[in-house]
Amino acid sequence: MTLYLKSRIGPALFCLFTLSPIHTGQAAEQQVFHAYLDALPVFWQRIYPEGGRTLYCDEKFAAYHGHSINIEHVFPMAWAMRDEGCRSRKLCREVSERFNRIEADMHNLYPARSDINKIRRSFPYAEIAGEKREFGRCDFEFHPRQRVVEPRPASRGNIARALLYMHDAYGLTLFRRQGELMKKWNRDDPPDAEERRRNELIAQYQGTRNRFIDNPAAAEALVFK
């Protein structure tokens, strides 16, 4: 694994940082990782080398976290597949270089409890009336009839800025109701030290920043369908 990382984040990677970024009319797309599996070892060993806390439940995990913790794509890949016109994730990986960069973008990746990740699936985020708890101390709610999920308040800003970044960087569709809710969550839960730490490290290894962490007010100019 060490040799793998040296080949991935050694001189060749830093040469990529000197290239002019590709623009879509929004923020620059990341150009370093060309497949999700390329980003995985960097994500765990460089962004969370000593472990951390999960996005939805704020549960502490160690560097060797096992299968109980996995990676959540905050902007679901099912939504990206829809925009790319692919019938399956496997097909998207085979035919779309852009999809592979989208899937590997670490600004959209967060550690999550695997059981909560499975429940979230690709459901939109919402604010659900009431505080019915079904996951113990984890403040995460799922409304099966409305098919929406509600994360804890302290994670909402992180979620908002990840979704807004993906919409902005890649032109991915974020519908108006979801987009305006993300603007609200961005205002209500500003970036903290941990989110800024992530942004700095991801910029170092991936070569792009989440501009909404650097300047949350920039989100107010975004327009949704």
PDB file of C-alpha atoms in Angstrom:
ATOM      1  CA  MET A   1       0.000   0.000   0.000  1.00  0.00           C
ATOM      2  CA  THR A   2       2.850   2.398   0.753  1.00  0.00           C
ATOM      3  CA  LEU A   3       4.297   1.946  -2.714  1.00  0.00           C
ATOM      4  CA  TYR A   4       0.843   2.538  -4.191  1.00  0.00           C
ATOM      5  CA  LEU A   5       0.504   5.815  -2.358  1.00  0.00           C
ATOM      6  CA  LYS A   6       3.941   6.965  -3.414  1.00  0.00           C
ATOM      7  CA  SER A   7       3.010   6.383  -7.031  1.00  0.00           C
ATOM      8  CA  ARG A   8      -0.306   8.160  -6.579  1.00  0.00           C
ATOM      9  CA  ILE A   9       0.740  11.175  -4.531  1.00  0.00           C
ATOM     10  CA  GLY A  10       4.353  11.538  -5.489  1.00  0.00           C
ATOM     11  CA  PRO A  11       5.937  13.828  -8.117  1.00  0.00           C
ATOM     12  CA  ALA A  12       3.474  12.840 -10.831  1.00  0.00           C
ATOM     13  CA  LEU A  13       0.578  14.155  -8.767  1.00  0.00           C
ATOM     14  CA  PHE A  14       2.250  17.464  -8.076  1.00  0.00           C
ATOM     15  CA  CYS A  15       2.935  17.837 -11.790  1.00  0.00           C
ATOM     16  CA  LEU A  16      -0.816  17.564 -12.331  1.00  0.00           C
ATOM     17  CA  PHE A  17      -1.347  20.478  -9.983  1.00  0.00           C
ATOM     18  CA  THR A  18       0.498  22.742 -12.423  1.00  0.00           C
ATOM     19  CA  LEU A  19      -1.961  22.060 -15.221  1.00  0.00           C
ATOM     20  CA  SER A  20      -4.631  24.626 -15.978  1.00  0.00           C
ATOM     21  CA  PRO A  21      -7.904  23.398 -14.462  1.00  0.00           C
ATOM     22  CA  ILE A  22     -10.779  22.479 -16.735  1.00  0.00           C
ATOM     23  CA  HIS A  23     -13.856  24.643 -16.251  1.00  0.00           C
ATOM     24  CA  THR A  24     -17.501  23.898 -16.896  1.00  0.00           C
ATOM     25  CA  GLY A  25     -18.666  27.462 -16.452  1.00  0.00           C
ATOM     26  CA  GLN A  26     -18.669  26.842 -12.706  1.00  0.00           C
ATOM     27  CA  ALA A  27     -15.843  25.902 -10.362  1.00  0.00           C
ATOM     28  CA  ALA A  28     -12.969  23.725 -11.609  1.00  0.00           C
ATOM     29  CA  GLU A  29     -13.444  19.961 -11.752  1.00  0.00           C
ATOM     30  CA  GLN A  30     -10.826  17.874  -9.980  1.00  0.00           C
ATOM     31  CA  GLN A  31      -8.383  16.337 -12.460  1.00  0.00           C
ATOM     32  CA  VAL A  32      -6.116  14.252 -10.201  1.00  0.00           C
ATOM     33  CA  PHE A  33      -8.148  11.120  -9.502  1.00  0.00           C
ATOM     34  CA  HIS A  34      -9.511   9.340 -12.539  1.00  0.00           C
ATOM     35  CA  ALA A  35     -11.320   6.572 -10.650  1.00  0.00           C
ATOM     36  CA  TYR A  36     -12.973   6.143  -7.265  1.00  0.00           C
ATOM     37  CA  LEU A  37     -10.537   3.390  -6.275  1.00  0.00           C
ATOM     38  CA  ASP A  38      -7.644   5.775  -6.890  1.00  0.00           C
ATOM     39  CA  ALA A  39      -9.032   8.215  -4.333  1.00  0.00           C
ATOM     40  CA  LEU A  40      -9.866   5.673  -1.612  1.00  0.00           C
ATOM     41  CA  PRO A  41      -6.389   5.094  -0.123  1.00  0.00           C
ATOM     42  CA  VAL A  42      -5.673   8.822  -0.162  1.00  0.00           C
ATOM     43  CA  PHE A  43      -8.996   9.561   1.512  1.00  0.00           C
ATOM     44  CA  TRP A  44      -8.409   7.155   4.410  1.00  0.00           C
ATOM     45  CA  GLN A  45      -4.638   7.493   4.810  1.00  0.00           C
ATOM     46  CA  ARG A  46      -4.213  11.220   4.170  1.00  0.00           C
ATOM     47  CA  ILE A  47      -7.515  12.870   5.097  1.00  0.00           C
ATOM     48  CA  TYR A  48      -8.346  10.587   8.064  1.00  0.00           C
ATOM     49  CA  PRO A  49      -4.999   9.005   9.021  1.00  0.00           C
ATOM     50  CA  GLU A  50      -5.917   8.788  12.715  1.00  0.00           C
ATOM     51  CA  GLY A  51      -9.624   8.205  12.277  1.00  0.00           C
ATOM     52  CA  GLY A  52     -12.248  10.841  12.965  1.00  0.00           C
ATOM     53  CA  ARG A  53     -15.984  11.195  13.460  1.00  0.00           C
ATOM     54  CA  THR A  54     -18.822  10.046  11.221  1.00  0.00           C
ATOM     55  CA  LEU A  55     -20.893  12.567   9.299  1.00  0.00           C
ATOM     56  CA  TYR A  56     -24.414  11.599  10.315  1.00  0.00           C
ATOM     57  CA  CYS A  57     -23.938  10.220  13.828  1.00  0.00           C
ATOM     58  CA  ASP A  58     -20.831  12.028  15.092  1.00  0.00           C
ATOM     59  CA  GLU A  59     -19.444   8.695  16.257  1.00  0.00           C
ATOM     60  CA  LYS A  60     -15.713   8.390  16.744  1.00  0.00           C
ATOM     61  CA  PHE A  61     -13.821   5.850  14.633  1.00  0.00           C
ATOM     62  CA  ALA A  62     -10.176   4.798  14.649  1.00  0.00           C
ATOM     63  CA  ALA A  63      -7.728   4.519  11.779  1.00  0.00           C
ATOM     64  CA  TYR A  64      -8.595   0.821  11.523  1.00  0.00           C
ATOM     65  CA  HIS A  65     -12.362   1.126  11.450  1.00  0.00           C
ATOM     66  CA  GLY A  66     -13.393  -2.150   9.834  1.00  0.00           C
ATOM     67  CA  HIS A  67     -16.586  -2.578   7.833  1.00  0.00           C
ATOM     68  CA  SER A  68     -18.825  -0.654  10.230  1.00  0.00           C
ATOM     69  CA  ILE A  69     -17.626   2.636   8.708  1.00  0.00           C
ATOM     70  CA  ASN A  70     -17.645   3.316   4.980  1.00  0.00           C
ATOM     71  CA  ILE A  71     -17.719   6.257   2.582  1.00  0.00           C
ATOM     72  CA  GLU A  72     -20.841   8.269   1.882  1.00  0.00           C
ATOM     73  CA  HIS A  73     -21.238  10.182  -1.374  1.00  0.00           C
ATOM     74  CA  VAL A  74     -23.180  13.168  -0.048  1.00  0.00           C
ATOM     75  CA  PHE A  75     -24.293  14.063  -3.576  1.00  0.00           C
ATOM     76  CA  PRO A  76     -25.580  10.591  -4.526  1.00  0.00           C
ATOM     77  CA  MET A  77     -24.039   8.872  -7.502  1.00  0.00           C
ATOM     78  CA  ALA A  78     -27.558   7.884  -8.611  1.00  0.00           C
ATOM     79  CA  TRP A  79     -28.191  11.593  -9.213  1.00  0.00           C
ATOM     80  CA  ALA A  80     -24.928  11.907 -11.155  1.00  0.00           C
ATOM     81  CA  MET A  81     -25.824   8.799 -13.193  1.00  0.00           C
ATOM     82  CA  ARG A  82     -29.122  10.433 -14.118  1.00  0.00           C
ATOM     83  CA  ASP A  83     -27.309  13.530 -15.372  1.00  0.00           C
ATOM     84  CA  GLU A  84     -24.780  11.433 -17.292  1.00  0.00           C
ATOM     85  CA  GLY A  85     -27.541   9.331 -18.868  1.00  0.00           C
ATOM     86  CA  CYS A  86     -26.170   5.978 -17.661  1.00  0.00           C
ATOM     87  CA  ARG A  87     -28.346   2.995 -16.834  1.00  0.00           C
ATOM     88  CA  SER A  88     -25.972   1.731 -14.144  1.00  0.00           C
ATOM     89  CA  ARG A  89     -22.975   2.823 -12.119  1.00  0.00           C
ATOM     90  CA  LYS A  90     -20.849   0.153 -13.805  1.00  0.00           C
ATOM     91  CA  LEU A  91     -21.771   1.493 -17.238  1.00  0.00           C
ATOM     92  CA  CYS A  92     -21.066   5.071 -16.171  1.00  0.00           C
ATOM     93  CA  ARG A  93     -17.603   4.011 -15.027  1.00  0.00           C
ATOM     94  CA  GLU A  94     -16.974   2.339 -18.385  1.00  0.00           C
ATOM     95  CA  VAL A  95     -18.156   5.108 -20.699  1.00  0.00           C
ATOM     96  CA  SER A  96     -17.760   8.405 -18.828  1.00  0.00           C
ATOM     97  CA  GLU A  97     -14.382   9.776 -17.728  1.00  0.00           C
ATOM     98  CA  ARG A  98     -16.264  12.709 -16.206  1.00  0.00           C
ATOM     99  CA  PHE A  99     -18.385  10.381 -14.069  1.00  0.00           C
ATOM    100  CA  ASN A 100     -15.222   8.737 -12.754  1.00  0.00           C
ATOM    101  CA  ARG A 101     -13.847  12.118 -11.678  1.00  0.00           C
ATOM    102  CA  ILE A 102     -17.191  12.986 -10.091  1.00  0.00           C
ATOM    103  CA  GLU A 103     -17.288   9.694  -8.186  1.00  0.00           C
ATOM    104  CA  ALA A 104     -13.723  10.184  -6.937  1.00  0.00           C
ATOM    105  CA  ASP A 105     -14.062  13.822  -5.819  1.00  0.00           C
ATOM    106  CA  MET A 106     -13.111  13.842  -2.139  1.00  0.00           C
ATOM    107  CA  HIS A 107     -15.038  17.029  -1.382  1.00  0.00           C
ATOM    108  CA  ASN A 108     -18.150  14.849  -1.743  1.00  0.00           C
ATOM    109  CA  LEU A 109     -16.851  11.949   0.370  1.00  0.00           C
ATOM    110  CA  TYR A 110     -17.460  11.603   4.111  1.00  0.00           C
ATOM    111  CA  PRO A 111     -17.036   8.739   6.584  1.00  0.00           C
ATOM    112  CA  ALA A 112     -20.396   7.352   7.667  1.00  0.00           C
ATOM    113  CA  ARG A 113     -21.783   4.458   9.631  1.00  0.00           C
ATOM    114  CA  SER A 114     -22.448   1.791   7.033  1.00  0.00           C
ATOM    115  CA  ASP A 115     -25.960   1.048   8.311  1.00  0.00           C
ATOM    116  CA  ILE A 116     -26.949   4.730   8.138  1.00  0.00           C
ATOM    117  CA  ASN A 117     -25.344   5.064   4.717  1.00  0.00           C
ATOM    118  CA  LYS A 118     -27.452   2.130   3.500  1.00  0.00           C
ATOM    119  CA  ILE A 119     -30.655   3.739   4.800  1.00  0.00           C
ATOM    120  CA  ARG A 120     -29.855   7.130   3.283  1.00  0.00           C
ATOM    121  CA  ARG A 121     -29.348   5.598  -0.204  1.00  0.00           C
ATOM    122  CA  SER A 122     -30.041   8.445  -2.672  1.00  0.00           C
ATOM    123  CA  PHE A 123     -32.941  10.064  -0.824  1.00  0.00           C
ATOM    124  CA  PRO A 124     -33.042  13.871  -0.714  1.00  0.00           C
ATOM    125  CA  TYR A 125     -32.403  15.760   2.498  1.00  0.00           C
ATOM    126  CA  ALA A 126     -35.242  17.475   4.337  1.00  0.00           C
ATOM    127  CA  GLU A 127     -36.386  18.769   7.702  1.00  0.00           C
ATOM    128  CA  ILE A 128     -38.834  16.217   9.082  1.00  0.00           C
ATOM    129  CA  ALA A 129     -41.465  17.290  11.603  1.00  0.00           C
ATOM    130  CA  GLY A 130     -41.037  15.612  14.981  1.00  0.00           C
ATOM    131  CA  GLU A 131     -38.022  13.966  16.544  1.00  0.00           C
ATOM    132  CA  LYS A 132     -38.692  10.268  16.188  1.00  0.00           C
ATOM    133  CA  ARG A 133     -35.419   8.432  16.849  1.00  0.00           C
ATOM    134  CA  GLU A 134     -34.906   4.967  15.374  1.00  0.00           C
ATOM    135  CA  PHE A 135     -31.115   4.728  15.455  1.00  0.00           C
ATOM    136  CA  GLY A 136     -30.250   5.002  19.128  1.00  0.00           C
ATOM    137  CA  ARG A 137     -28.159   8.041  19.965  1.00  0.00           C
ATOM    138  CA  CYS A 138     -27.651   8.826  16.277  1.00  0.00           C
ATOM    139  CA  ASP A 139     -29.686  11.920  15.388  1.00  0.00           C
ATOM    140  CA  PHE A 140     -30.750  10.765  11.944  1.00  0.00           C
ATOM    141  CA  GLU A 141     -34.326  10.466  10.720  1.00  0.00           C
ATOM    142  CA  PHE A 142     -35.879   8.717   7.741  1.00  0.00           C
ATOM    143  CA  HIS A 143     -39.426   9.309   6.520  1.00  0.00           C
ATOM    144  CA  PRO A 144     -40.410   6.220   4.470  1.00  0.00           C
ATOM    145  CA  ARG A 145     -43.526   7.747   2.909  1.00  0.00           C
ATOM    146  CA  GLN A 146     -41.911  11.047   1.924  1.00  0.00           C
ATOM    147  CA  ARG A 147     -38.667   9.209   1.075  1.00  0.00           C
ATOM    148  CA  VAL A 148     -36.448  11.874   2.623  1.00  0.00           C
ATOM    149  CA  VAL A 149     -33.821  11.907   5.372  1.00  0.00           C
ATOM    150  CA  GLU A 150     -32.935  14.460   8.030  1.00  0.00           C
ATOM    151  CA  PRO A 151     -29.373  14.636   9.413  1.00  0.00           C
ATOM    152  CA  ARG A 152     -28.348  16.148  12.743  1.00  0.00           C
ATOM    153  CA  PRO A 153     -28.084  19.970  12.745  1.00  0.00           C
ATOM    154  CA  ALA A 154     -24.301  19.971  13.280  1.00  0.00           C
ATOM    155  CA  SER A 155     -23.712  18.102   9.996  1.00  0.00           C
ATOM    156  CA  ARG A 156     -26.093  20.094   7.833  1.00  0.00           C
ATOM    157  CA  GLY A 157     -23.627  22.772   6.794  1.00  0.00           C
ATOM    158  CA  ASN A 158     -21.073  20.160   5.719  1.00  0.00           C
ATOM    159  CA  ILE A 159     -23.756  18.397   3.685  1.00  0.00           C
ATOM    160  CA  ALA A 160     -24.954  21.643   2.132  1.00  0.00           C
ATOM    161  CA  ARG A 161     -21.500  22.752   1.059  1.00  0.00           C
ATOM    162  CA  ALA A 162     -20.732  19.322  -0.432  1.00  0.00           C
ATOM    163  CA  LEU A 163     -23.940  19.359  -2.506  1.00  0.00           C
ATOM    164  CA  LEU A 164     -23.472  22.971  -3.561  1.00  0.00           C
ATOM    165  CA  TYR A 165     -19.877  22.242  -4.552  1.00  0.00           C
ATOM    166  CA  MET A 166     -20.881  19.301  -6.759  1.00  0.00           C
ATOM    167  CA  HIS A 167     -23.617  21.359  -8.410  1.00  0.00           C
ATOM    168  CA  ASP A 168     -21.200  24.241  -8.959  1.00  0.00           C
ATOM    169  CA  ALA A 169     -18.101  22.295 -10.012  1.00  0.00           C
ATOM    170  CA  TYR A 170     -19.740  19.838 -12.398  1.00  0.00           C
ATOM    171  CA  GLY A 171     -23.042  21.460 -13.319  1.00  0.00           C
ATOM    172  CA  LEU A 172     -24.905  18.546 -11.719  1.00  0.00           C
ATOM    173  CA  THR A 173     -28.633  19.049 -11.260  1.00  0.00           C
ATOM    174  CA  LEU A 174     -29.809  20.257  -7.878  1.00  0.00           C
ATOM    175  CA  PHE A 175     -33.522  20.978  -7.921  1.00  0.00           C
ATOM    176  CA  ARG A 176     -34.791  24.218  -6.478  1.00  0.00           C
ATOM    177  CA  ARG A 177     -36.338  22.885  -3.259  1.00  0.00           C
ATOM    178  CA  GLN A 178     -33.192  20.938  -2.366  1.00  0.00           C
ATOM    179  CA  GLY A 179     -30.892  23.749  -3.448  1.00  0.00           C
ATOM    180  CA  GLU A 180     -32.685  26.416  -1.423  1.00  0.00           C
ATOM    181  CA  LEU A 181     -32.683  24.150   1.644  1.00  0.00           C
ATOM    182  CA  MET A 182     -28.926  23.717   1.196  1.00  0.00           C
ATOM    183  CA  LYS A 183     -28.507  27.488   1.112  1.00  0.00           C
ATOM    184  CA  LYS A 184     -30.393  27.672   4.423  1.00  0.00           C
ATOM    185  CA  TRP A 185     -28.285  24.918   6.010  1.00  0.00           C
ATOM    186  CA  ASN A 186     -25.142  26.631   4.734  1.00  0.00           C
ATOM    187  CA  ARG A 187     -26.184  29.802   6.545  1.00  0.00           C
ATOM    188  CA  ASP A 188     -27.347  28.046   9.710  1.00  0.00           C
ATOM    189  CA  ASP A 189     -24.242  25.861  10.180  1.00  0.00           C
ATOM    190  CA  PRO A 190     -21.041  27.694   9.124  1.00  0.00           C
ATOM    191  CA  PRO A 191     -17.763  25.828   8.504  1.00  0.00           C
ATOM    192  CA  ASP A 192     -15.937  24.718  11.635  1.00  0.00           C
ATOM    193  CA  ALA A 193     -12.260  23.915  12.172  1.00  0.00           C
ATOM    194  CA  GLU A 194     -12.671  20.272  11.116  1.00  0.00           C
ATOM    195  CA  GLU A 195     -14.355  21.178   7.833  1.00  0.00           C
ATOM    196  CA  ARG A 196     -11.633  23.713   7.086  1.00  0.00           C
ATOM    197  CA  ARG A 197      -8.985  21.084   7.918  1.00  0.00           C
ATOM    198  CA  ARG A 198     -10.570  18.714   5.384  1.00  0.00           C
ATOM    199  CA  ASN A 199     -10.687  21.418   2.745  1.00  0.00           C
ATOM    200  CA  GLU A 200      -6.999  22.198   3.157  1.00  0.00           C
ATOM    201  CA  LEU A 201      -5.943  18.545   2.915  1.00  0.00           C
ATOM    202  CA  ILE A 202      -8.194  17.783  -0.028  1.00  0.00           C
ATOM    203  CA  ALA A 203      -6.812  20.830  -1.814  1.00  0.00           C
ATOM    204  CA  GLN A 204      -3.296  19.512  -1.144  1.00  0.00           C
ATOM    205  CA  TYR A 205      -3.909  16.022  -2.513  1.00  0.00           C
ATOM    206  CA  GLN A 206      -6.665  16.636  -5.052  1.00  0.00           C
ATOM    207  CA  GLY A 207      -5.778  20.105  -6.251  1.00  0.00           C
ATOM    208  CA  THR A 208      -9.187  21.762  -5.847  1.00  0.00           C
ATOM    209  CA  ARG A 209     -10.873  23.602  -3.004  1.00  0.00           C
ATOM    210  CA  ASN A 210     -14.506  23.802  -1.973  1.00  0.00           C
ATOM    211  CA  ARG A 211     -15.059  27.517  -2.403  1.00  0.00           C
ATOM    212  CA  PHE A 212     -18.170  27.469  -0.246  1.00  0.00           C
ATOM    213  CA  ILE A 213     -16.062  26.485   2.759  1.00  0.00           C
ATOM    214  CA  ASP A 214     -13.668  29.349   2.019  1.00  0.00           C
ATOM    215  CA  ASN A 215     -16.547  31.776   1.403  1.00  0.00           C
ATOM    216  CA  PRO A 216     -19.983  30.454   2.457  1.00  0.00           C
ATOM    217  CA  ALA A 217     -21.685  33.644   1.261  1.00  0.00           C
ATOM    218  CA  ALA A 218     -20.826  32.700  -2.349  1.00  0.00           C
ATOM    219  CA  ALA A 219     -23.613  30.115  -2.240  1.00  0.00           C
ATOM    220  CA  GLU A 220     -26.259  32.844  -2.317  1.00  0.00           C
ATOM    221  CA  ALA A 221     -25.543  33.498  -6.001  1.00  0.00           C
ATOM    222  CA  LEU A 222     -26.326  29.930  -7.101  1.00  0.00           C
ATOM    223  CA  VAL A 223     -29.445  29.336  -9.193  1.00  0.00           C
ATOM    224  CA  PHE A 224     -31.382  26.042  -9.361  1.00  0.00           C
ATOM    225  CA  LYS A 225     -33.954  24.555 -11.707  1.00  0.00           C
TER     226      LYS A 225
END
